[in-house]
């Protein structure tokens, strides 16, 4: 029975495993190690990954992406006639990854190590575990993404002793960690980050700017907007280190052309850079280290490829950041290495990784009167090493009150109600005048980031609460499971078919004239041959369709915009 490591990303998800002394990435059924975290719902079938991503362009209302951003919230997604929670959508991604891994490894997979942003709070972690449960995966441990990156870096470089700052800049999250490596130990000193900052935000800024500069684009319909967004994101990625890049977007018979430049990205991205600067200094402050003490700055995540971000980091730290090969695969590799540690594989079993608590945990208190707005009394301060346990004394503020209510909170805000409430504990106390009767409250945070709170009164009665998995009742989980089970994922052949079909549909919608006609013909043949079940014919048409997609894109590159305008020209 294999254990897999999973990087469940906002944009892309990856699976890895430990074999022959290294972490290997597992390709999905389409042969790619990156599975877009996108879900598209057809009648009874569900598409996950590349085919769903393509289908998003033509069937936006049946498709969801970037849902990791809403883990731990009550947001609902309506896709066609079905409703999903972010955890359910994540469960579908996990299910697909599990299935692909099982096919590739040729054995059942039951357990996974899943990475989460270091800065994920308790609700988001609970939702991630819930998603795993719904996907039929046992999750012993969630590890922080930058910790996984540190593990991958240290393993690749064999650095014996170093203080690293790891900056993971993905599609939807920014994670920063200060990490100390010595001998076989990776010690996370401090983390900071933002769960709502990533490449998606840059895409949004770029899109808004483009619409501002080209008011004629404000008439675009939903699909036109989706296409423009995709094209702009592609251009952002293609820019690399060049000063500027020509960008053109065709819609109907019109085309807009403009440049994307480093300067423009920098200008748009200034507030993002400011935020990065602030979060880096917070992590260093909490980790009690100065800029000079950082040996290496390691950048991972897809958005680490942004040249203007790299330049900014270089200036900030006064040294060249290390951009690891394939920035978007580092976290998954770290997760794979961790599966090796977990299986106690001979070549890696002595490696150790310690972690910290990302947020302050505490309880609510009032200074004197019960009707004051409660503020937080921090018990475990952010960035304390795990495991950690601490006891505080609390006193009743009401005269002759017989019950104390202990709110359990996570966050850095002064007022209790502005933080995340994780639950509460009730404990009876002896009736005494205000301020006389006290209880002890102990917060214990274990190595997996699971919190237990315990209260003890003067009569030595103890009440305990484990803060995990109580976001949903068993019955609710059961119902989710049932609903997800009704949705079938297509086999590899059908998945490829849906992928090609989605691409053809998109091409058809985008084009007019001869390309559109030819695309319609091929789409029709493809559908008929699949329906008729003439496998030989189907394979032949599928190949034709693939060739056509390549040809059509080349044709567009060369001849746009004049040649394809409905036959009016050319
Ligand atoms: P996540 O971990 O959030 O799934 P990734 O680490 O895979 O994200 O990064 C995805 C983000 O990186 C997307 O916003 C994507 O646009 C951006 N990205 C990927 N490649 C590049 C590139 N070459 N240049 C700039 N941004 C990139
Ligand atoms: Mg990531």
Coordinates of C-alpha atoms and ligand atoms in Angstrom, one line a residue:
X1 CA 0.0 0.0 0.0
X2 CA 1.6 3.2 -1.2
X3 CA 1.7 6.6 0.6
X4 CA 1.7 9.6 -1.7
X5 CA 2.6 13.2 -1.1
X6 CA 0.2 15.8 -2.5
X7 CA 0.7 19.5 -3.2
X8 CA -3.0 20.6 -3.4
X9 CA -2.5 23.9 -5.0
X10 CA -4.7 26.8 -5.9
X11 CA -3.8 26.6 -9.5
X12 CA -2.2 23.2 -10.0
X13 CA -2.0 20.1 -7.9
X14 CA 0.8 17.5 -8.0
X15 CA 1.4 14.0 -6.6
X16 CA 4.7 12.5 -5.6
X17 CA 6.1 9.4 -3.9
X18 CA 9.3 8.1 -2.6
X19 CA 11.3 5.6 -4.6
X20 CA 14.9 4.5 -4.9
X21 CA 16.1 7.2 -2.6
X22 CA 14.4 10.2 -4.2
X23 CA 11.0 11.8 -4.5
X24 CA 9.4 11.2 -7.9
X25 CA 6.5 13.1 -9.4
X26 CA 3.6 11.0 -10.7
X27 CA 2.1 12.0 -14.1
X28 CA -1.6 12.2 -14.5
X29 CA -3.6 10.2 -17.1
X30 CA -2.8 12.9 -19.7
X31 CA 0.9 12.5 -19.0
X32 CA 1.5 15.7 -17.2
X33 CA 2.7 16.1 -13.6
X34 CA 0.6 19.3 -13.2
X35 CA -3.1 18.7 -12.7
X36 CA -4.9 22.0 -12.9
X37 CA -7.1 22.4 -9.8
X38 CA -10.2 22.9 -11.9
X39 CA -13.5 21.1 -11.8
X40 CA -16.1 21.1 -14.5
X41 CA -19.5 19.3 -14.1
X42 CA -21.3 17.7 -17.0
X43 CA -24.5 15.7 -16.5
X44 CA -23.4 12.9 -14.4
X45 CA -19.7 13.2 -15.1
X46 CA -17.1 15.3 -13.6
X47 CA -14.0 16.6 -15.3
X48 CA -10.9 17.4 -13.2
X49 CA -7.7 18.9 -14.5
X50 CA -6.7 20.0 -17.9
X51 CA -10.0 19.1 -19.6
X52 CA -11.9 21.0 -17.0
X53 CA -9.6 24.0 -17.4
X54 CA -10.2 24.0 -21.2
X55 CA -13.9 23.6 -20.7
X56 CA -14.0 26.6 -18.4
X57 CA -13.6 28.9 -21.4
X58 CA -16.8 27.6 -23.0
X59 CA -18.8 26.5 -19.9
X60 CA -17.8 29.0 -17.2
X61 CA -20.9 28.5 -15.2
X62 CA -20.3 24.8 -14.9
X63 CA -16.7 25.1 -13.9
X64 CA -14.8 26.1 -10.8
X65 CA -11.2 27.1 -10.2
X66 CA -9.1 28.7 -7.5
X67 CA -11.5 27.3 -4.8
X68 CA -8.6 26.7 -2.4
X69 CA -8.9 30.4 -1.7
X70 CA -12.2 29.7 0.0
X71 CA -11.3 26.6 2.0
X72 CA -12.6 27.1 5.5
X73 CA -15.4 29.4 4.5
X74 CA -19.1 28.8 3.9
X75 CA -18.9 29.7 0.2
X76 CA -21.0 27.6 -2.1
X77 CA -20.3 26.9 -5.7
X78 CA -23.2 26.3 -8.1
X79 CA -22.0 24.3 -11.1
X80 CA -24.9 23.6 -13.4
X81 CA -27.6 22.2 -11.2
X82 CA -25.3 21.1 -8.4
X83 CA -24.0 22.8 -5.4
X84 CA -20.5 22.3 -3.9
X85 CA -18.5 23.5 -1.0
X86 CA -14.8 24.3 -1.4
X87 CA -13.9 21.2 0.5
X88 CA -16.0 19.0 -1.8
X89 CA -14.3 20.5 -4.9
X90 CA -10.9 19.9 -3.3
X91 CA -12.1 16.3 -2.5
X92 CA -12.7 15.8 -6.2
X93 CA -9.2 17.0 -7.1
X94 CA -7.8 14.7 -4.5
X95 CA -9.9 11.8 -5.8
X96 CA -8.6 12.3 -9.2
X97 CA -5.0 12.5 -8.0
X98 CA -5.5 9.3 -6.0
X99 CA -6.9 7.6 -9.1
X100 CA -4.1 8.7 -11.3
X101 CA -1.5 7.7 -8.8
X102 CA -3.1 4.2 -8.3
X103 CA -3.1 3.7 -12.1
X104 CA 0.5 4.8 -12.4
X105 CA 1.8 2.8 -9.4
X106 CA -0.4 -0.1 -10.1
X107 CA -1.4 -0.5 -6.4
X108 CA -4.0 1.0 -4.1
X109 CA -3.2 4.2 -2.3
X110 CA -4.8 4.8 1.0
X111 CA -2.7 7.4 2.7
X112 CA -1.4 10.8 1.8
X113 CA 0.7 13.6 3.2
X114 CA -0.9 16.8 2.0
X115 CA 0.8 20.2 2.0
X116 CA -1.0 23.3 3.1
X117 CA 0.1 27.0 3.2
X118 CA 1.9 27.6 6.5
X119 CA -0.4 30.4 7.0
X120 CA -3.6 28.3 6.7
X121 CA -5.7 28.7 9.9
X122 CA -7.4 25.9 11.8
X123 CA -10.6 26.0 9.7
X124 CA -8.7 25.8 6.5
X125 CA -6.7 22.9 7.8
X126 CA -9.8 21.1 9.0
X127 CA -11.4 21.6 5.6
X128 CA -8.4 20.1 3.9
X129 CA -8.5 17.1 6.1
X130 CA -12.2 16.8 5.5
X131 CA -11.6 16.9 1.7
X132 CA -9.1 14.1 2.1
X133 CA -11.6 12.1 4.0
X134 CA -14.2 12.6 1.3
X135 CA -11.7 11.4 -1.3
X136 CA -11.0 8.2 0.7
X137 CA -7.5 9.2 1.8
X138 CA -6.1 8.8 5.2
X139 CA -4.1 11.9 6.2
X140 CA -1.8 11.4 9.1
X141 CA -0.2 14.7 8.7
X142 CA -0.5 18.0 7.0
X143 CA 2.8 19.7 6.4
X144 CA 3.4 23.3 5.6
X145 CA 4.2 24.1 2.0
X146 CA 7.4 26.1 2.7
X147 CA 8.6 23.4 5.1
X148 CA 8.2 20.9 2.2
X149 CA 10.1 23.3 0.0
X150 CA 12.9 23.6 2.6
X151 CA 13.1 19.8 2.8
X152 CA 13.3 19.6 -1.0
X153 CA 16.0 22.3 -1.1
X154 CA 18.1 20.8 1.7
X155 CA 17.9 17.4 0.2
X156 CA 18.9 18.6 -3.2
X157 CA 21.7 20.9 -2.0
X158 CA 22.8 18.8 0.9
X159 CA 23.3 21.9 3.0
X160 CA 24.5 21.0 6.4
X161 CA 24.0 24.3 8.2
X162 CA 22.1 27.2 6.9
X163 CA 19.4 29.8 7.7
X164 CA 17.0 30.0 4.8
X165 CA 14.2 32.3 4.0
X166 CA 11.7 30.5 1.8
X167 CA 9.2 32.5 -0.2
X168 CA 6.5 30.5 -1.8
X169 CA 4.5 32.7 -4.2
X170 CA 1.8 30.7 -6.0
X171 CA -1.5 31.4 -7.6
X172 CA -3.5 32.3 -4.6
X173 CA -1.2 32.4 -1.6
X174 CA 2.0 33.8 -0.4
X175 CA 3.9 31.9 2.3
X176 CA 7.1 33.0 3.9
X177 CA 9.2 30.9 6.3
X178 CA 12.5 31.3 8.1
X179 CA 14.1 27.9 8.4
X180 CA 17.2 26.7 10.1
X181 CA 18.9 23.6 8.8
X182 CA 21.5 21.7 10.8
X183 CA 22.6 18.1 10.5
X184 CA 19.5 16.1 9.8
X185 CA 17.1 18.6 11.3
X186 CA 15.0 21.2 9.5
X187 CA 13.6 23.6 12.1
X188 CA 11.0 26.1 11.1
X189 CA 11.7 29.3 13.1
X190 CA 8.9 31.5 11.9
X191 CA 6.2 31.8 9.3
X192 CA 4.2 34.6 7.9
X193 CA 2.1 35.0 4.8
X194 CA -1.1 36.0 3.2
X195 CA -3.8 33.5 2.2
X196 CA -5.2 35.8 -0.4
X197 CA -2.2 37.0 -2.4
X198 CA -0.8 35.4 -5.5
X199 CA -0.5 35.3 -9.2
X200 CA -4.3 35.5 -9.5
X201 CA -4.2 39.0 -8.1
X202 CA -1.6 40.0 -10.7
X203 CA -3.8 38.6 -13.4
X204 CA -6.7 40.6 -12.0
X205 CA -4.7 43.8 -12.0
X206 CA -3.5 43.2 -15.5
X207 CA -7.0 42.5 -16.7
X208 CA -8.4 45.6 -15.1
X209 CA -5.6 47.7 -16.6
X210 CA -6.1 46.3 -20.0
X211 CA -9.9 47.0 -19.9
X212 CA -9.1 50.5 -18.7
X213 CA -6.7 51.1 -21.6
X214 CA -9.0 49.5 -24.1
X215 CA -12.6 50.6 -23.3
X216 CA -13.9 48.9 -26.4
X217 CA -13.3 45.6 -24.6
X218 CA -15.9 46.4 -22.0
X219 CA -18.5 45.0 -24.4
X220 CA -17.0 41.5 -24.2
X221 CA -19.4 38.8 -23.1
X222 CA -18.6 36.2 -20.4
X223 CA -16.7 33.9 -22.7
X224 CA -14.8 36.8 -24.3
X225 CA -13.7 37.9 -20.8
X226 CA -12.7 34.4 -19.9
X227 CA -10.6 34.2 -23.1
X228 CA -9.0 37.5 -22.5
X229 CA -8.1 36.6 -18.9
X230 CA -6.5 33.4 -20.0
X231 CA -4.6 35.1 -22.8
X232 CA -3.3 37.8 -20.4
X233 CA -2.2 35.2 -17.9
X234 CA -0.3 33.3 -20.7
X235 CA 1.3 36.6 -21.8
X236 CA 2.4 37.3 -18.1
X237 CA 4.0 33.9 -18.0
X238 CA 5.7 34.2 -21.4
X239 CA 7.2 37.6 -20.5
X240 CA 10.0 36.1 -18.5
X241 CA 13.0 38.4 -18.4
X242 CA 12.1 40.4 -21.5
X243 CA 11.4 44.1 -21.2
X244 CA 8.2 43.8 -23.2
X245 CA 6.1 41.4 -25.1
X246 CA 3.6 42.0 -27.9
X247 CA 0.1 40.9 -26.9
X248 CA -2.9 40.5 -29.2
X249 CA -6.4 39.3 -28.5
X250 CA -8.9 38.5 -31.2
X251 CA -12.6 38.6 -30.5
X252 CA -15.2 38.3 -33.2
X253 CA -13.8 40.2 -36.1
X254 CA -11.8 42.6 -33.9
X255 CA -8.3 42.4 -32.5
X256 CA -6.7 44.5 -29.8
X257 CA -2.9 44.7 -29.6
X258 CA -0.7 46.1 -26.9
X259 CA 2.5 45.4 -25.1
X260 CA 2.9 43.8 -21.7
X261 CA 6.0 45.3 -20.1
X262 CA 8.1 44.8 -17.0
X263 CA 7.5 48.4 -16.1
X264 CA 3.8 48.0 -16.2
X265 CA 3.9 44.8 -14.1
X266 CA 6.1 46.6 -11.6
X267 CA 3.8 49.6 -11.4
X268 CA 0.7 47.4 -11.0
X269 CA 2.5 45.1 -8.5
X270 CA 3.9 47.8 -6.2
X271 CA 1.3 47.2 -3.4
X272 CA 2.0 43.5 -3.7
X273 CA 5.7 44.1 -3.3
X274 CA 5.1 46.3 -0.3
X275 CA 3.1 43.5 1.2
X276 CA 5.9 41.0 0.5
X277 CA 8.4 43.3 2.2
X278 CA 6.3 43.6 5.2
X279 CA 5.7 39.9 5.5
X280 CA 9.4 39.1 5.1
X281 CA 10.3 41.5 7.9
X282 CA 7.6 40.0 10.1
X283 CA 8.9 36.5 9.6
X284 CA 12.5 37.6 10.3
X285 CA 11.4 39.5 13.4
X286 CA 9.5 36.6 14.7
X287 CA 12.4 34.2 13.8
X288 CA 14.8 36.6 15.6
X289 CA 17.1 36.9 12.7
X290 CA 18.4 39.9 10.6
X291 CA 18.8 40.2 6.9
X292 CA 22.6 39.4 7.2
X293 CA 21.9 36.2 9.0
X294 CA 19.9 34.8 6.1
X295 CA 22.2 32.6 4.1
X296 CA 19.9 31.9 1.2
X297 CA 16.6 33.2 -0.1
X298 CA 14.8 30.5 -1.9
X299 CA 11.9 31.3 -4.2
X300 CA 9.4 28.7 -5.1
X301 CA 5.9 28.7 -6.6
X302 CA 4.8 29.7 -10.1
X303 CA 4.7 33.4 -9.4
X304 CA 8.4 33.2 -8.3
X305 CA 9.1 33.3 -12.0
X306 CA 8.0 36.9 -12.2
X307 CA 11.2 38.8 -12.9
X308 CA 10.1 42.0 -11.2
X309 CA 9.5 40.1 -8.0
X310 CA 12.9 38.4 -8.3
X311 CA 14.6 41.8 -8.7
X312 CA 12.7 43.2 -5.8
X313 CA 13.8 40.3 -3.5
X314 CA 17.4 40.7 -4.7
X315 CA 17.3 44.4 -3.7
X316 CA 15.6 43.6 -0.4
X317 CA 18.1 41.0 0.7
X318 CA 21.2 42.3 -1.1
X319 CA 21.8 38.9 -2.7
X320 CA 20.6 36.9 -5.6
X321 CA 17.6 34.8 -4.6
X322 CA 17.8 31.1 -5.5
X323 CA 15.1 30.2 -8.0
X324 CA 14.8 26.5 -7.8
X325 CA 14.4 24.6 -11.0
X326 CA 10.8 24.1 -11.8
X327 CA 9.5 26.4 -9.0
X328 CA 6.0 24.9 -9.2
X329 CA 7.2 21.4 -8.4
X330 CA 9.4 22.0 -5.4
X331 CA 6.6 21.7 -2.8
X332 CA 5.4 18.4 -4.2
X333 CA 8.9 17.0 -4.2
X334 CA 9.2 18.0 -0.5
X335 CA 6.0 16.2 0.2
X336 CA 7.4 13.1 -1.6
X337 CA 10.5 13.2 0.5
X338 CA 8.3 13.4 3.6
X339 CA 6.5 10.2 2.5
X340 CA 10.0 8.6 2.6
X341 CA 10.5 9.9 6.1
X342 CA 7.1 8.7 7.1
X343 CA 7.7 5.2 5.7
X344 CA 11.0 5.2 7.5
X345 CA 12.8 4.5 4.2
X346 CA 16.3 3.5 5.0
X347 CA 18.0 6.4 3.1
X348 CA 16.1 9.2 4.8
X349 CA 14.6 7.9 8.1
X350 CA 16.8 10.1 10.3
X351 CA 15.7 13.3 8.8
X352 CA 13.6 15.4 11.1
X353 CA 11.4 18.4 10.6
X354 CA 10.0 20.6 13.3
X355 CA 7.3 23.2 12.8
X356 CA 5.7 26.2 14.4
X357 CA 2.2 27.4 15.2
X358 CA 1.3 30.0 12.5
X359 CA -1.2 32.0 14.5
X360 CA -1.6 33.2 18.1
X361 CA -4.1 31.0 20.0
X362 CA -5.9 32.4 23.0
X363 CA -9.0 32.9 24.9
X364 CA -11.4 35.8 25.3
X365 CA -11.4 37.9 28.5
X366 CA -12.8 41.1 29.8
X367 CA -11.0 43.4 32.2
X368 CA -13.7 43.9 34.8
X369 CA -17.4 43.7 33.7
X370 CA -19.0 40.9 31.9
X371 CA -20.7 43.1 29.3
X372 CA -17.4 44.6 28.1
X373 CA -16.4 43.7 24.6
X374 CA -14.0 40.8 25.2
X375 CA -10.5 41.0 23.9
X376 CA -7.9 38.3 23.4
X377 CA -5.7 36.8 26.1
X378 CA -2.9 35.1 24.1
X379 CA -2.0 31.7 25.4
X380 CA 0.2 30.3 22.6
X381 CA 2.0 33.0 20.7
X382 CA 2.4 32.8 17.0
X383 CA 5.6 31.0 15.9
X384 CA 6.1 29.0 19.1
X385 CA 7.7 25.7 18.2
X386 CA 5.5 22.5 18.1
X387 CA 4.6 20.7 20.2
X388 CA 3.8 23.3 22.8
X389 CA 1.7 23.6 25.9
X390 CA 0.9 26.4 28.3
X391 CA -1.4 27.0 31.2
X392 CA -3.0 30.3 32.4
X393 CA -5.3 31.2 35.2
X394 CA -8.6 33.0 34.6
X395 CA -11.0 34.5 37.1
X396 CA -14.7 35.0 37.0
X397 CA -15.7 38.6 36.4
X398 CA -19.4 38.3 37.6
X399 CA -20.6 38.2 41.2
X400 CA -21.7 34.7 42.1
X401 CA -21.6 33.4 38.5
X402 CA -21.7 29.6 38.3
X403 CA -20.5 29.0 34.8
X404 CA -17.5 30.1 32.9
X405 CA -17.5 30.2 29.2
X406 CA -14.1 30.0 27.5
X407 CA -13.9 31.0 23.9
X408 CA -11.0 29.6 21.9
X409 CA -9.6 31.9 19.3
X410 CA -7.0 32.1 16.6
X411 CA -5.5 35.2 15.2
X412 CA -3.7 38.5 15.9
X413 CA -6.6 40.9 16.4
X414 CA -7.1 42.7 19.7
X415 CA -10.9 42.1 20.0
X416 CA -11.8 38.5 20.3
X417 CA -14.7 38.6 17.8
X418 CA -12.4 39.8 15.1
X419 CA -10.4 36.6 15.2
X420 CA -11.4 33.1 14.1
X421 CA -13.4 31.4 16.8
X422 CA -12.5 27.7 17.0
X423 CA -15.0 26.7 19.7
X424 CA -15.8 27.1 23.3
X425 CA -15.6 25.3 26.6
X426 CA -18.1 25.5 29.5
X427 CA -17.1 24.8 33.0
X428 CA -19.0 25.1 36.3
X429 CA -17.4 27.1 39.1
X430 CA -18.3 27.8 42.7
X431 CA -20.5 30.8 43.3
X432 CA -18.2 33.5 44.8
X433 CA -17.9 37.3 44.5
X434 CA -16.4 38.6 41.3
X435 CA -12.6 38.0 40.9
X436 CA -12.4 35.3 43.6
X437 CA -13.0 32.1 41.8
X438 CA -10.5 31.0 39.3
X439 CA -9.8 28.1 36.8
X440 CA -6.7 26.9 35.0
X441 CA -6.8 26.7 31.2
X442 CA -4.3 24.7 29.3
X443 CA -3.7 25.0 25.5
X444 CA -1.7 22.1 24.0
X445 CA -0.7 22.2 20.3
X446 CA 0.7 18.9 18.9
X447 CA 3.1 18.3 16.1
X448 CA 0.3 18.1 13.5
X449 CA -1.1 21.4 14.5
X450 CA -4.0 19.9 16.4
X451 CA -5.1 22.0 19.4
X452 CA -6.5 20.6 22.7
X453 CA -7.9 22.9 25.3
X454 CA -8.4 21.8 28.9
X455 CA -10.0 23.7 31.8
X456 CA -9.9 22.7 35.4
X457 CA -11.9 24.3 38.2
X458 CA -11.1 24.6 42.0
X459 CA -12.9 21.3 42.6
X460 CA -10.4 19.6 40.2
X461 CA -13.2 18.9 37.6
X462 CA -11.7 18.9 34.2
X463 CA -13.4 19.7 30.8
X464 CA -11.5 19.0 27.6
X465 CA -12.0 19.9 24.0
X466 CA -10.1 18.7 20.9
X467 CA -10.3 21.3 18.2
X468 CA -10.5 19.3 15.0
X469 CA -12.9 18.0 12.5
X470 CA -15.9 19.5 14.2
X471 CA -16.6 21.7 11.3
X472 CA -19.1 19.2 9.9
X473 CA -21.1 16.5 11.6
X474 CA -20.6 12.8 10.6
X475 CA -24.0 13.0 9.0
X476 CA -23.1 15.9 6.8
X477 CA -19.9 14.2 5.8
X478 CA -21.8 11.1 4.9
X479 CA -24.2 13.1 2.7
X480 CA -21.3 14.8 1.0
X481 CA -19.7 11.5 0.3
X482 CA -22.9 10.1 -1.2
X483 CA -23.3 13.1 -3.5
X484 CA -19.7 12.9 -4.6
X485 CA -20.0 9.2 -5.3
X486 CA -22.7 9.8 -7.8
X487 CA -20.3 11.8 -9.9
X488 CA -18.3 9.6 -12.2
X489 CA -14.9 10.6 -13.4
X490 CA -14.2 9.6 -17.0
X491 CA -11.6 7.0 -18.0
X492 CA -8.4 8.2 -19.7
X493 CA -9.8 7.8 -23.2
X494 CA -12.9 9.8 -22.4
X495 CA -10.9 12.4 -20.6
X496 CA -8.7 13.0 -23.6
X497 CA -11.9 13.2 -25.8
X498 CA -13.4 15.8 -23.5
X499 CA -10.1 17.7 -23.5
X500 CA -10.0 17.8 -27.3
X501 CA -13.7 18.6 -27.5
X502 CA -13.3 21.5 -25.1
X503 CA -10.5 22.9 -27.2
X504 CA -12.4 22.6 -30.4
X505 CA -15.5 24.3 -28.9
X506 CA -13.4 27.1 -27.7
X507 CA -11.8 27.5 -31.1
X508 CA -15.2 27.4 -32.7
X509 CA -16.5 30.1 -30.4
X510 CA -13.6 32.4 -30.8
X511 CA -13.3 32.2 -34.6
X512 CA -15.3 33.1 -37.6
X513 CA -15.0 32.2 -41.2
X514 CA -13.1 29.2 -42.6
X515 CA -11.4 28.2 -39.3
X516 CA -14.8 28.1 -37.6
X517 CA -16.4 26.0 -40.4
X518 CA -13.5 23.5 -40.4
X519 CA -13.6 23.3 -36.6
X520 CA -17.3 22.6 -36.6
X521 CA -16.9 19.9 -39.1
X522 CA -14.2 18.2 -37.1
X523 CA -16.1 18.6 -33.9
X524 CA -19.1 17.0 -35.4
X525 CA -17.1 14.0 -36.8
X526 CA -15.4 13.5 -33.5
X527 CA -18.7 13.4 -31.6
X528 CA -20.3 11.1 -34.1
X529 CA -17.4 8.7 -34.2
X530 CA -17.3 8.5 -30.4
X531 CA -21.0 8.0 -30.1
X532 CA -21.1 5.3 -32.8
X533 CA -18.4 3.4 -31.0
X534 CA -16.4 2.8 -34.1
X535 CA -13.1 2.8 -32.3
X536 CA -10.8 2.6 -35.3
X537 CA -12.6 5.6 -36.9
X538 CA -12.6 7.5 -33.7
X539 CA -8.9 7.2 -33.2
X540 CA -8.3 8.4 -36.7
X541 CA -10.6 11.4 -36.2
X542 CA -9.1 12.2 -32.9
X543 CA -5.6 12.4 -34.5
X544 CA -7.0 14.7 -37.2
X545 CA -8.6 16.9 -34.5
X546 CA -5.3 17.1 -32.6
X547 CA -3.5 18.1 -35.8
X548 CA -6.1 20.6 -36.6
X549 CA -5.7 22.3 -33.2
X550 CA -2.0 22.7 -33.8
X551 CA -2.5 23.8 -37.3
X552 CA -5.2 26.3 -36.5
X553 CA -3.1 27.9 -33.8
X554 CA -0.1 28.2 -36.1
X555 CA -2.3 29.7 -38.8
X556 CA -3.7 32.2 -36.3
X557 CA -0.2 33.2 -35.2
X558 CA 0.9 33.9 -38.7
X559 CA -2.1 35.4 -40.4
X560 CA -4.0 37.3 -37.7
X561 CA -5.8 39.6 -38.0
X562 CA -6.6 40.1 -41.7
X563 CA -6.9 36.6 -43.1
X564 CA -9.7 35.0 -41.1
X565 CA -12.2 37.8 -40.9
X566 CA -15.2 36.0 -42.3
X567 CA -13.9 35.9 -45.8
X568 CA -14.3 39.6 -46.2
X569 CA -10.6 40.0 -46.8
X570 CA -7.9 37.7 -47.9
Ligands
LIG1 P1 -0.4 27.1 -6.5 O1 0.6 26.5 -5.6 O2 -1.1 28.3 -5.9 O3 -1.3 26.2 -7.2 P2 1.7 27.5 -8.5 O4 2.9 27.5 -7.6 O5 1.5 26.4 -9.4 O6 0.4 27.8 -7.7 O7 1.7 28.9 -9.3 C1 0.7 29.3 -10.1 C2 0.8 30.7 -10.4 O8 2.0 31.0 -11.0 C3 -0.3 31.2 -11.3 O9 -0.8 32.5 -10.9 C4 0.5 31.4 -12.6 O10 -0.1 32.4 -13.5 C5 1.9 31.8 -12.1 N1 2.9 31.4 -13.0 C6 3.2 30.2 -13.5 N2 4.3 30.2 -14.4 C7 4.7 31.6 -14.4 C8 5.7 32.3 -15.1 N3 6.5 31.7 -15.9 N4 5.8 33.6 -14.9 C9 4.9 34.2 -14.1 N5 3.9 33.6 -13.4 C10 3.8 32.3 -13.5
LIG2 MG1 1.8 25.9 -4.2

